[in-house]
Amino acid sequence: MAELDAELHVQHLSHSFGPHEILRDISFNLKEGHVISVVGPSGGGKTTLLHLCAGFLDVEEGKVTNTFNKHAFAFQETRLLPWQTTLDNIAFGLKAQGMRKQQRYHLATEIALRFGLEKKDLSKFPKDLSGGMRQRVSFARALVIEPQLLFLDEPFSALDIGLKQELQQILIQLISDGRLTVFFITHDLMEAVRLSDQIIVLDVDPGRVAHTFTIEKPQQERDDAYVYAETAKLLANPVIIKTFELSIASSRNKPDKGAAA
Ligand SMILES: Nc1ncnc2c1ncn2[C@@H]1O[C@H](COP(=O)(O)OP(=O)(O)OP(=O)(O)O)[C@@H](O)[C@H]1O
Ligand SMILES: [Mg+2]
């Protein structure tokens, strides 16, 4: 069975916009049921990498092989259709699959309620929803089609802690059930530690893999204390300090030299 597992395989991927080299020689293999996060400073090419993997941008150098049947996306900006109701926005992907109206409304309603929306929200237009509600809609729209692979580009960064944890728990449940593979871009190391099997640290100018950290403990067994402790360890790691230019803060905390060790 293992040999037939789907994967997102990236080999020696490089990318430039005009004369600007953005990504250099990126390789990784995202296996079915796993979560890979990419963290790194702003402008390092994380979104560009996701766009190349998801097929939004043409691959010019290197290779991207995606053998997952169905994938979906959620982004920081929710990209909802302003002229469609909550229900129609969530059901959008099901309509594209040719599902009948009654069935798609049924599934969309079910997932909307599971994601904390209320019945009265379903007929509202995006402009009449709060930012957090729009994020719920965006997540519901991505997951209602039951994707095998989910591309996430900082979907939690504008959310309050409670909602962030709630949506993360939904993801962790799906991952633990073996129903979801995630390619996840984030600025938030703690979020990466909570969700990922591997964390790729992307350095800038050009974007390249500085280091890949592996977390063995299953997501469901990572409690807050574990996540805080592992995040603290990462923040003290020389690769992270160098990539995020944390050296000043780090040396301020330590009276003697050699703080990065
Ligand atoms: N379509 C484009 N044309 C030209 N340059 C682009 C294009 N898209 C992105 N860039 C440039 O590529 C670089 C990487 O951008 P990208 O959005 O991938 O970074 P990022 O790591 O996602 O940053 P952030 O963390 O701020 O979201 C930036 O210098 C950006 O200006
Ligand atoms: Mg980005």
GROMACS .gro file of C-alpha atoms and ligand atoms in nm:
model
  293
    1MET     CA    1   0.000   0.000   0.000
    2ALA     CA    2   0.276   0.242   0.097
    3GLU     CA    3   0.426   0.234  -0.255
    4LEU     CA    4   0.100   0.370  -0.397
    5ASP     CA    5   0.074   0.664  -0.159
    6ALA     CA    6   0.031   1.002  -0.322
    7GLU     CA    7   0.302   1.265  -0.287
    8LEU     CA    8   0.403   1.618  -0.372
    9HIS     CA    9   0.759   1.580  -0.490
   10VAL     CA   10   0.967   1.891  -0.550
   11GLN     CA   11   1.308   1.845  -0.709
   12HIS     CA   12   1.571   2.114  -0.757
   13LEU     CA   13   1.311   2.385  -0.804
   14SER     CA   14   1.441   2.732  -0.886
   15HIS     CA   15   1.245   3.038  -0.991
   16SER     CA   16   1.313   3.393  -1.104
   17PHE     CA   17   1.086   3.688  -1.174
   18GLY     CA   18   1.270   3.865  -1.456
   19PRO     CA   19   1.626   3.922  -1.340
   20HIS     CA   20   1.538   3.855  -0.975
   21GLU     CA   21   1.628   3.512  -0.849
   22ILE     CA   22   1.356   3.423  -0.596
   23LEU     CA   23   1.403   3.053  -0.524
   24ARG     CA   24   1.711   2.837  -0.561
   25ASP     CA   25   1.734   2.459  -0.572
   26ILE     CA   26   1.442   2.366  -0.345
   27SER     CA   27   1.379   1.995  -0.291
   28PHE     CA   28   1.140   1.811  -0.059
   29ASN     CA   29   0.890   1.529  -0.062
   30LEU     CA   30   0.550   1.571   0.101
   31LYS     CA   31   0.403   1.227   0.160
   32GLU     CA   32   0.038   1.141   0.202
   33GLY     CA   33  -0.089   1.207   0.553
   34HIS     CA   34   0.200   1.437   0.639
   35VAL     CA   35   0.231   1.809   0.702
   36ILE     CA   36   0.520   2.019   0.577
   37SER     CA   37   0.545   2.380   0.691
   38VAL     CA   38   0.761   2.643   0.531
   39VAL     CA   39   0.874   2.924   0.757
   40GLY     CA   40   1.104   3.213   0.676
   41PRO     CA   41   1.135   3.588   0.663
   42SER     CA   42   0.898   3.800   0.458
   43GLY     CA   43   0.985   3.820   0.091
   44GLY     CA   44   1.177   3.492   0.096
   45GLY     CA   45   0.962   3.332  -0.171
   46LYS     CA   46   0.725   3.117   0.039
   47THR     CA   47   0.410   3.216  -0.148
   48THR     CA   48   0.595   3.181  -0.478
   49LEU     CA   49   0.693   2.827  -0.375
   50LEU     CA   50   0.332   2.742  -0.290
   51HIS     CA   51   0.211   2.887  -0.621
   52LEU     CA   52   0.463   2.673  -0.811
   53CYS     CA   53   0.358   2.361  -0.617
   54ALA     CA   54  -0.012   2.432  -0.666
   55GLY     CA   55   0.022   2.498  -1.038
   56PHE     CA   56  -0.062   2.871  -1.024
   57LEU     CA   57   0.280   2.947  -1.169
   58ASP     CA   58   0.467   2.762  -1.441
   59VAL     CA   59   0.772   2.567  -1.330
   60GLU     CA   60   1.072   2.687  -1.527
   61GLU     CA   61   1.358   2.509  -1.359
   62GLY     CA   62   1.340   2.183  -1.166
   63LYS     CA   63   1.038   1.960  -1.127
   64VAL     CA   64   0.713   1.946  -0.929
   65THR     CA   65   0.522   1.617  -0.925
   66ASN     CA   66   0.181   1.616  -0.759
   67THR     CA   67   0.007   1.278  -0.758
   68PHE     CA   68  -0.278   1.376  -0.523
   69ASN     CA   69  -0.621   1.345  -0.684
   70LYS     CA   70  -0.785   1.648  -0.532
   71HIS     CA   71  -0.644   1.960  -0.375
   72ALA     CA   72  -0.782   2.278  -0.222
   73PHE     CA   73  -0.651   2.611  -0.094
   74ALA     CA   74  -0.699   2.861   0.187
   75PHE     CA   75  -0.518   3.191   0.205
   76GLN     CA   76  -0.475   3.482   0.441
   77GLU     CA   77  -0.706   3.692   0.225
   78THR     CA   78  -1.012   3.476   0.199
   79ARG     CA   79  -1.086   3.542  -0.171
   80LEU     CA   80  -1.460   3.480  -0.128
   81LEU     CA   81  -1.693   3.573  -0.412
   82PRO     CA   82  -1.857   3.898  -0.294
   83TRP     CA   83  -2.176   3.847  -0.497
   84GLN     CA   84  -2.245   3.502  -0.352
   85THR     CA   85  -2.388   3.409  -0.013
   86THR     CA   86  -2.198   3.217   0.253
   87LEU     CA   87  -2.370   2.897   0.145
   88ASP     CA   88  -2.289   2.944  -0.224
   89ASN     CA   89  -1.931   3.036  -0.144
   90ILE     CA   90  -1.884   2.717   0.056
   91ALA     CA   91  -2.062   2.506  -0.206
   92PHE     CA   92  -1.861   2.658  -0.490
   93GLY     CA   93  -1.621   2.365  -0.536
   94LEU     CA   94  -1.905   2.113  -0.517
   95LYS     CA   95  -2.088   2.297  -0.793
   96ALA     CA   96  -1.774   2.283  -1.003
   97GLN     CA   97  -1.775   1.906  -0.949
   98GLY     CA   98  -2.128   1.893  -1.092
   99MET     CA   99  -2.305   1.803  -0.767
  100ARG     CA  100  -2.679   1.870  -0.754
  101LYS     CA  101  -2.799   2.178  -0.567
  102GLN     CA  102  -2.982   1.999  -0.288
  103GLN     CA  103  -2.687   1.776  -0.210
  104ARG     CA  104  -2.429   2.055  -0.221
  105TYR     CA  105  -2.639   2.281   0.002
  106HIS     CA  106  -2.678   1.993   0.243
  107LEU     CA  107  -2.300   1.933   0.264
  108ALA     CA  108  -2.220   2.304   0.274
  109THR     CA  109  -2.467   2.363   0.559
  110GLU     CA  110  -2.332   2.072   0.755
  111ILE     CA  111  -1.970   2.188   0.733
  112ALA     CA  112  -2.064   2.554   0.796
  113LEU     CA  113  -2.229   2.459   1.124
  114ARG     CA  114  -1.937   2.235   1.218
  115PHE     CA  115  -1.702   2.529   1.160
  116GLY     CA  116  -1.896   2.748   1.403
  117LEU     CA  117  -2.114   2.946   1.163
  118GLU     CA  118  -2.480   2.988   1.244
  119LYS     CA  119  -2.783   2.919   1.025
  120LYS     CA  120  -2.852   3.290   0.995
  121ASP     CA  121  -2.503   3.349   0.851
  122LEU     CA  122  -2.562   3.121   0.555
  123SER     CA  123  -2.762   3.371   0.353
  124LYS     CA  124  -2.528   3.663   0.427
  125PHE     CA  125  -2.284   3.806   0.177
  126PRO     CA  126  -1.912   3.825   0.262
  127LYS     CA  127  -1.928   4.201   0.327
  128ASP     CA  128  -2.173   4.132   0.613
  129LEU     CA  129  -1.946   3.879   0.784
  130SER     CA  130  -1.667   3.954   1.032
  131GLY     CA  131  -1.308   3.874   0.932
  132GLY     CA  132  -1.309   3.563   1.150
  133MET     CA  133  -1.635   3.442   0.997
  134ARG     CA  134  -1.493   3.491   0.650
  135GLN     CA  135  -1.197   3.274   0.752
  136ARG     CA  136  -1.437   3.002   0.865
  137VAL     CA  137  -1.615   3.023   0.529
  138SER     CA  138  -1.284   3.005   0.345
  139PHE     CA  139  -1.183   2.696   0.543
  140ALA     CA  140  -1.520   2.533   0.497
  141ARG     CA  141  -1.504   2.597   0.122
  142ALA     CA  142  -1.162   2.433   0.103
  143LEU     CA  143  -1.251   2.128   0.313
  144VAL     CA  144  -1.605   2.059   0.190
  145ILE     CA  145  -1.469   1.898  -0.126
  146GLU     CA  146  -1.268   1.658   0.093
  147PRO     CA  147  -0.931   1.739  -0.063
  148GLN     CA  148  -0.644   1.495  -0.026
  149LEU     CA  149  -0.396   1.781  -0.027
  150LEU     CA  150  -0.453   2.121   0.129
  151PHE     CA  151  -0.240   2.425   0.044
  152LEU     CA  152  -0.246   2.684   0.321
  153ASP     CA  153  -0.081   3.024   0.291
  154GLU     CA  154  -0.094   3.190   0.634
  155PRO     CA  155  -0.466   3.125   0.679
  156PHE     CA  156  -0.458   3.188   1.055
  157SER     CA  157  -0.251   3.504   1.080
  158ALA     CA  158  -0.544   3.745   1.115
  159LEU     CA  159  -0.735   3.535   1.366
  160ASP     CA  160  -0.772   3.558   1.742
  161ILE     CA  161  -0.609   3.282   1.945
  162GLY     CA  162  -0.934   3.098   2.015
  163LEU     CA  163  -1.045   3.075   1.655
  164LYS     CA  164  -0.692   2.989   1.545
  165GLN     CA  165  -0.683   2.694   1.786
  166GLU     CA  166  -1.029   2.582   1.686
  167LEU     CA  167  -0.943   2.567   1.315
  168GLN     CA  168  -0.607   2.406   1.393
  169GLN     CA  169  -0.785   2.135   1.592
  170ILE     CA  170  -1.010   2.058   1.295
  171LEU     CA  171  -0.700   2.020   1.080
  172ILE     CA  172  -0.523   1.805   1.339
  173GLN     CA  173  -0.825   1.576   1.359
  174LEU     CA  174  -0.833   1.532   0.980
  175ILE     CA  175  -0.457   1.475   0.971
  176SER     CA  176  -0.476   1.220   1.253
  177ASP     CA  177  -0.757   1.039   1.073
  178GLY     CA  178  -0.518   1.008   0.778
  179ARG     CA  179  -0.756   1.205   0.557
  180LEU     CA  180  -0.546   1.509   0.485
  181THR     CA  181  -0.201   1.611   0.368
  182VAL     CA  182  -0.103   1.973   0.419
  183PHE     CA  183   0.148   2.209   0.262
  184PHE     CA  184   0.154   2.499   0.500
  185ILE     CA  185   0.313   2.844   0.478
  186THR     CA  186   0.337   3.035   0.804
  187HIS     CA  187   0.529   3.307   0.984
  188ASP     CA  188   0.438   3.153   1.315
  189LEU     CA  189   0.690   2.900   1.447
  190MET     CA  190   0.456   2.784   1.722
  191GLU     CA  191   0.186   2.709   1.468
  192ALA     CA  192   0.442   2.519   1.259
  193VAL     CA  193   0.547   2.315   1.565
  194ARG     CA  194   0.186   2.235   1.649
  195LEU     CA  195   0.094   2.109   1.303
  196SER     CA  196   0.398   1.986   1.112
  197ASP     CA  197   0.589   1.666   1.058
  198GLN     CA  198   0.864   1.869   0.894
  199ILE     CA  199   0.950   2.237   0.911
  200ILE     CA  200   1.147   2.378   0.621
  201VAL     CA  201   1.328   2.700   0.707
  202LEU     CA  202   1.362   2.915   0.399
  203ASP     CA  203   1.643   3.167   0.391
  204VAL     CA  204   1.613   3.479   0.174
  205ASP     CA  205   1.790   3.627  -0.131
  206PRO     CA  206   1.742   3.389  -0.294
  207GLY     CA  207   1.496   3.166  -0.109
  208ARG     CA  208   1.670   2.841  -0.030
  209VAL     CA  209   1.639   2.566   0.227
  210ALA     CA  210   1.846   2.664   0.531
  211HIS     CA  211   1.742   2.361   0.731
  212THR     CA  212   1.464   2.104   0.768
  213PHE     CA  213   1.348   2.014   1.118
  214THR     CA  214   1.155   1.691   1.178
  215ILE     CA  215   0.902   1.644   1.458
  216GLU     CA  216   0.830   1.280   1.533
  217LYS     CA  217   0.559   1.315   1.797
  218PRO     CA  218   0.208   1.272   1.648
  219GLN     CA  219   0.014   1.600   1.625
  220GLN     CA  220  -0.263   1.477   1.852
  221GLU     CA  221  -0.015   1.413   2.134
  222ARG     CA  222   0.136   1.762   2.125
  223ASP     CA  223  -0.007   1.957   2.415
  224ASP     CA  224   0.058   2.327   2.476
  225ALA     CA  225   0.355   2.259   2.706
  226TYR     CA  226   0.521   2.047   2.435
  227VAL     CA  227   0.455   2.308   2.166
  228TYR     CA  228   0.594   2.592   2.380
  229ALA     CA  229   0.904   2.392   2.474
  230GLU     CA  230   0.979   2.285   2.116
  231THR     CA  231   0.921   2.638   1.987
  232ALA     CA  232   1.160   2.775   2.251
  233LYS     CA  233   1.420   2.520   2.139
  234LEU     CA  234   1.379   2.628   1.778
  235LEU     CA  235   1.410   2.995   1.873
  236ALA     CA  236   1.745   2.913   2.029
  237ASN     CA  237   1.862   2.721   1.723
  238PRO     CA  238   2.145   2.897   1.532
  239VAL     CA  239   1.978   2.835   1.194
  240ILE     CA  240   1.659   3.008   1.307
  241ILE     CA  241   1.852   3.290   1.475
  242LYS     CA  242   2.051   3.353   1.159
  243THR     CA  243   1.762   3.317   0.915
  244PHE     CA  244   1.529   3.546   1.107
  245GLU     CA  245   1.814   3.775   1.216
  246LEU     CA  246   1.730   3.721   1.582
  247SER     CA  247   2.088   3.764   1.700
  248ILE     CA  248   2.039   4.104   1.865
  249ALA     CA  249   1.745   3.991   2.078
  250SER     CA  250   1.922   3.668   2.160
  251SER     CA  251   2.249   3.829   2.273
  252ARG     CA  252   2.055   4.084   2.478
  253ASN     CA  253   1.916   3.796   2.684
  254LYS     CA  254   2.257   3.654   2.753
  255PRO     CA  255   2.524   3.856   2.930
  256ASP     CA  256   2.816   3.665   2.781
  257LYS     CA  257   2.916   3.616   2.416
  258GLY     CA  258   2.836   3.316   2.196
  259ALA     CA  259   2.465   3.339   2.261
  260ALA     CA  260   2.371   3.166   1.936
  261ALA     CA  261   2.508   2.828   2.038
  262LIG     N1  262   0.430   3.803  -0.981
  262LIG     C1  263   0.545   3.855  -0.937
  262LIG     N2  264   0.623   3.928  -1.019
  262LIG     C2  265   0.740   3.979  -0.976
  262LIG     N3  266   0.790   3.962  -0.852
  262LIG     C3  267   0.717   3.890  -0.767
  262LIG     C4  268   0.590   3.833  -0.803
  262LIG     N4  269   0.542   3.765  -0.695
  262LIG     C5  270   0.633   3.781  -0.598
  262LIG     N5  271   0.738   3.854  -0.640
  262LIG     C6  272   0.858   3.887  -0.561
  262LIG     O1  273   0.915   3.765  -0.516
  262LIG     C7  274   0.968   3.779  -0.386
  262LIG     C8  275   0.910   3.672  -0.298
  262LIG     O2  276   0.771   3.698  -0.279
  262LIG     P1  277   0.676   3.598  -0.199
  262LIG     O3  278   0.541   3.658  -0.201
  262LIG     O4  279   0.691   3.463  -0.257
  262LIG     O5  280   0.743   3.605  -0.054
  262LIG     P2  281   0.689   3.546   0.084
  262LIG     O6  282   0.800   3.469   0.143
  262LIG     O7  283   0.560   3.477   0.062
  262LIG     O8  284   0.667   3.680   0.169
  262LIG     P3  285   0.561   3.708   0.285
  262LIG     O9  286   0.611   3.631   0.404
  262LIG    O10  287   0.571   3.856   0.307
  262LIG    O11  288   0.426   3.665   0.239
  262LIG     C9  289   0.938   3.922  -0.343
  262LIG    O12  290   1.052   3.998  -0.365
  262LIG    C10  291   0.826   3.965  -0.436
  262LIG    O13  292   0.830   4.102  -0.460
  263MG      MG  293   0.363   3.511   0.128
   0.00000   0.00000   0.00000
